[in-house]
Amino acid sequence: MRICIFGASGTQLDRVYIERTQALAKKLALRGHSLIFGGGQNGLMGAAARGFTEGGGRIVGVAPRFFDVPGILYDKCDEFVYPDSMRDRKKYMEDNADAFIVVPGGIGTYEEFFEVLTLKQLARHAKPIALYNVNGFFDDVVRLIADGTKNGFIREQTISLFECSDNDDNIISVIEKGEMNIDEIKFYD
């Protein structure tokens, strides 16, 4: 499978996030999966890429040319795609991935998660989505969605459209289960 990993690019992260992301990525590569990611060499993007490199997995980096400056992009990608914009970058990853894993990150990572979740809720895809909940990082996001559901702003099925776990084997299982039946996704009430 071609797995898109969304995550932080920052350099001031606690080692536990880097080590766990790199270990998960290595396991995925050893199982024969490939990586599509934002192309960065730092943060959890870099950790995912290094894990895939260690596991012998194929890596496709995706970033606009303005990121192509020393110290920013991962130089061991098997292929690098240079879309015109950040919006085109995300679309390329969404279109070419078979599954999504979201590891801890900032505003961009949240935006990427909510976009693929929204598209799934609208039955535009049925690909697996997993939040890698290292140190409970995504607990508040899950609470936010649950509160939105309780108050009528978010459809009840939405919480079932992704998995949230801190366990590598659970994340891998969700991803390898593959796509849902698109007919099970009600994008209207």
CSV table of C-alpha atoms in Angstrom, one decimal:
chain,number,residue,atom,x,y,z
A,1,MET,CA,0.0,0.0,0.0
A,2,ARG,CA,1.0,3.6,-0.5
A,3,ILE,CA,0.7,5.2,2.9
A,4,CYS,CA,0.5,9.0,3.3
A,5,ILE,CA,1.9,10.1,6.6
A,6,PHE,CA,1.0,13.7,7.7
A,7,GLY,CA,3.0,15.1,10.6
A,8,ALA,CA,5.2,17.8,12.2
A,9,SER,CA,8.2,19.3,10.4
A,10,GLY,CA,9.5,21.1,13.5
A,11,THR,CA,12.9,20.5,15.0
A,12,GLN,CA,12.1,21.1,18.7
A,13,LEU,CA,10.1,17.9,19.4
A,14,ASP,CA,10.4,15.5,22.3
A,15,ARG,CA,12.4,12.5,21.2
A,16,VAL,CA,9.6,10.1,22.1
A,17,TYR,CA,7.5,11.4,19.1
A,18,ILE,CA,10.5,11.0,16.7
A,19,GLU,CA,11.4,7.5,18.0
A,20,ARG,CA,7.9,6.2,17.9
A,21,THR,CA,7.1,7.6,14.4
A,22,GLN,CA,10.4,6.3,13.0
A,23,ALA,CA,9.7,2.8,14.5
A,24,LEU,CA,6.2,2.7,13.1
A,25,ALA,CA,7.4,3.7,9.7
A,26,LYS,CA,10.1,1.1,9.7
A,27,LYS,CA,7.5,-1.6,10.6
A,28,LEU,CA,5.3,-0.4,7.7
A,29,ALA,CA,8.2,-0.6,5.2
A,30,LEU,CA,9.2,-4.0,6.4
A,31,ARG,CA,5.6,-5.1,5.6
A,32,GLY,CA,6.1,-4.0,2.0
A,33,HIS,CA,4.3,-0.6,2.2
A,34,SER,CA,5.6,2.6,0.6
A,35,LEU,CA,5.5,6.2,1.8
A,36,ILE,CA,4.0,9.4,0.3
A,37,PHE,CA,4.8,12.4,2.5
A,38,GLY,CA,5.5,16.1,2.5
A,39,GLY,CA,9.1,15.6,1.7
A,40,GLY,CA,10.7,17.2,4.8
A,41,GLN,CA,13.8,15.9,6.5
A,42,ASN,CA,13.0,17.3,9.9
A,43,GLY,CA,10.5,16.6,12.6
A,44,LEU,CA,8.1,13.7,12.3
A,45,MET,CA,8.2,13.9,8.5
A,46,GLY,CA,11.9,13.2,8.6
A,47,ALA,CA,11.4,10.4,11.2
A,48,ALA,CA,8.8,8.7,9.0
A,49,ALA,CA,11.2,8.9,6.0
A,50,ARG,CA,14.1,7.6,7.9
A,51,GLY,CA,12.0,4.7,9.2
A,52,PHE,CA,11.0,3.8,5.6
A,53,THR,CA,14.6,4.1,4.5
A,54,GLU,CA,15.7,1.7,7.4
A,55,GLY,CA,12.9,-0.7,6.4
A,56,GLY,CA,13.8,-0.6,2.7
A,57,GLY,CA,10.5,1.0,1.7
A,58,ARG,CA,9.9,3.2,-1.4
A,59,ILE,CA,9.5,6.9,-0.6
A,60,VAL,CA,7.9,9.6,-2.6
A,61,GLY,CA,8.4,13.2,-1.4
A,62,VAL,CA,6.0,15.9,-2.4
A,63,ALA,CA,6.8,19.6,-1.9
A,64,PRO,CA,6.6,22.8,-3.9
A,65,ARG,CA,10.0,24.1,-5.3
A,66,PHE,CA,10.2,26.9,-2.7
A,67,PHE,CA,11.0,24.2,-0.1
A,68,ASP,CA,13.9,23.0,-2.2
A,69,VAL,CA,16.6,24.7,-0.2
A,70,PRO,CA,19.5,23.2,1.8
A,71,GLY,CA,18.4,21.4,5.0
A,72,ILE,CA,14.7,21.2,4.3
A,73,LEU,CA,13.9,18.2,2.0
A,74,TYR,CA,14.7,14.6,2.6
A,75,ASP,CA,17.4,13.6,0.1
A,76,LYS,CA,16.9,9.8,0.1
A,77,CYS,CA,13.5,9.8,-1.6
A,78,ASP,CA,13.1,7.4,-4.5
A,79,GLU,CA,11.0,10.0,-6.3
A,80,PHE,CA,10.3,13.7,-5.7
A,81,VAL,CA,7.2,15.5,-7.0
A,82,TYR,CA,7.2,19.3,-7.1
A,83,PRO,CA,3.7,20.6,-7.4
A,84,ASP,CA,3.0,24.3,-7.9
A,85,SER,CA,1.4,25.0,-4.5
A,86,MET,CA,0.7,23.7,-1.0
A,87,ARG,CA,-2.8,23.0,-2.1
A,88,ASP,CA,-1.5,20.9,-5.1
A,89,ARG,CA,0.9,19.2,-2.8
A,90,LYS,CA,-1.9,18.0,-0.5
A,91,LYS,CA,-4.1,17.0,-3.5
A,92,TYR,CA,-1.3,14.9,-4.9
A,93,MET,CA,-0.8,13.0,-1.6
A,94,GLU,CA,-4.6,12.5,-1.2
A,95,ASP,CA,-5.0,11.2,-4.7
A,96,ASN,CA,-2.0,8.9,-4.7
A,97,ALA,CA,-2.3,7.4,-1.2
A,98,ASP,CA,-4.1,4.2,-0.3
A,99,ALA,CA,-4.3,5.1,3.4
A,100,PHE,CA,-3.5,8.0,5.8
A,101,ILE,CA,-1.7,8.0,9.1
A,102,VAL,CA,-1.6,11.2,11.0
A,103,VAL,CA,1.2,11.6,13.5
A,104,PRO,CA,1.4,14.5,15.9
A,105,GLY,CA,1.9,17.9,14.3
A,106,GLY,CA,0.8,21.5,14.1
A,107,ILE,CA,-1.7,23.5,12.2
A,108,GLY,CA,-0.8,22.0,8.8
A,109,THR,CA,-1.2,18.5,10.2
A,110,TYR,CA,-4.6,19.2,11.7
A,111,GLU,CA,-5.7,20.8,8.4
A,112,GLU,CA,-4.5,17.7,6.4
A,113,PHE,CA,-6.4,15.4,8.8
A,114,PHE,CA,-9.6,17.3,8.7
A,115,GLU,CA,-9.5,17.6,4.9
A,116,VAL,CA,-9.1,13.8,4.4
A,117,LEU,CA,-11.8,13.2,7.1
A,118,THR,CA,-14.2,15.6,5.5
A,119,LEU,CA,-13.6,14.0,2.1
A,120,LYS,CA,-14.3,10.6,3.6
A,121,GLN,CA,-17.4,11.9,5.3
A,122,LEU,CA,-18.6,13.2,1.9
A,123,ALA,CA,-17.9,9.7,0.4
A,124,ARG,CA,-15.2,11.1,-1.9
A,125,HIS,CA,-13.0,8.3,-0.7
A,126,ALA,CA,-13.2,5.3,1.6
A,127,LYS,CA,-9.5,5.1,2.5
A,128,PRO,CA,-8.4,4.2,6.0
A,129,ILE,CA,-7.4,7.1,8.3
A,130,ALA,CA,-5.5,6.5,11.6
A,131,LEU,CA,-4.4,9.0,14.2
A,132,TYR,CA,-1.2,7.8,15.9
A,133,ASN,CA,-1.9,8.9,19.4
A,134,VAL,CA,1.5,9.0,20.9
A,135,ASN,CA,1.3,10.4,24.5
A,136,GLY,CA,-2.4,11.0,24.1
A,137,PHE,CA,-1.6,13.8,21.6
A,138,PHE,CA,-5.0,13.4,19.7
A,139,ASP,CA,-7.2,12.9,22.8
A,140,ASP,CA,-8.5,16.5,22.6
A,141,VAL,CA,-9.2,16.2,18.8
A,142,VAL,CA,-11.3,13.1,19.5
A,143,ARG,CA,-13.1,14.9,22.3
A,144,LEU,CA,-13.7,17.9,20.0
A,145,ILE,CA,-15.3,15.6,17.4
A,146,ALA,CA,-17.4,13.8,20.2
A,147,ASP,CA,-18.6,17.2,21.5
A,148,GLY,CA,-19.5,18.4,18.0
A,149,THR,CA,-21.5,15.2,17.6
A,150,LYS,CA,-23.2,15.5,20.9
A,151,ASN,CA,-24.2,19.1,20.0
A,152,GLY,CA,-25.5,18.2,16.5
A,153,PHE,CA,-22.7,19.8,14.5
A,154,ILE,CA,-21.0,16.6,13.4
A,155,ARG,CA,-22.6,13.5,12.1
A,156,GLU,CA,-22.6,10.5,14.4
A,157,GLN,CA,-20.8,8.3,11.8
A,158,THR,CA,-17.8,10.6,11.7
A,159,ILE,CA,-16.1,9.1,14.7
A,160,SER,CA,-16.2,5.7,13.0
A,161,LEU,CA,-14.5,7.0,9.8
A,162,PHE,CA,-11.0,7.0,11.5
A,163,GLU,CA,-9.2,5.1,14.2
A,164,CYS,CA,-7.2,6.7,17.0
A,165,SER,CA,-4.5,4.6,18.8
A,166,ASP,CA,-1.1,4.7,20.3
A,167,ASN,CA,-0.4,1.1,19.5
A,168,ASP,CA,1.7,0.3,16.4
A,169,ASP,CA,-0.1,-3.0,15.7
A,170,ASN,CA,-3.5,-1.4,15.9
A,171,ILE,CA,-2.5,1.4,13.5
A,172,ILE,CA,-1.0,-1.2,11.0
A,173,SER,CA,-4.1,-3.3,11.3
A,174,VAL,CA,-6.5,-0.4,10.5
A,175,ILE,CA,-4.3,0.6,7.5
A,176,GLU,CA,-4.0,-2.9,6.2
A,177,LYS,CA,-7.7,-3.6,6.5
A,178,GLY,CA,-8.1,-1.3,3.5
A,179,GLU,CA,-10.9,0.8,2.2
A,180,MET,CA,-14.4,0.8,3.7
A,181,ASN,CA,-17.4,-0.1,1.5
A,182,ILE,CA,-18.1,3.4,0.1
A,183,ASP,CA,-21.9,2.5,0.3
A,184,GLU,CA,-21.5,2.5,4.1
A,185,ILE,CA,-20.6,6.1,4.2
A,186,LYS,CA,-23.7,8.3,4.5
A,187,PHE,CA,-22.8,11.8,3.4
A,188,TYR,CA,-26.3,13.1,4.1
A,189,ASP,CA,-28.7,12.6,7.0
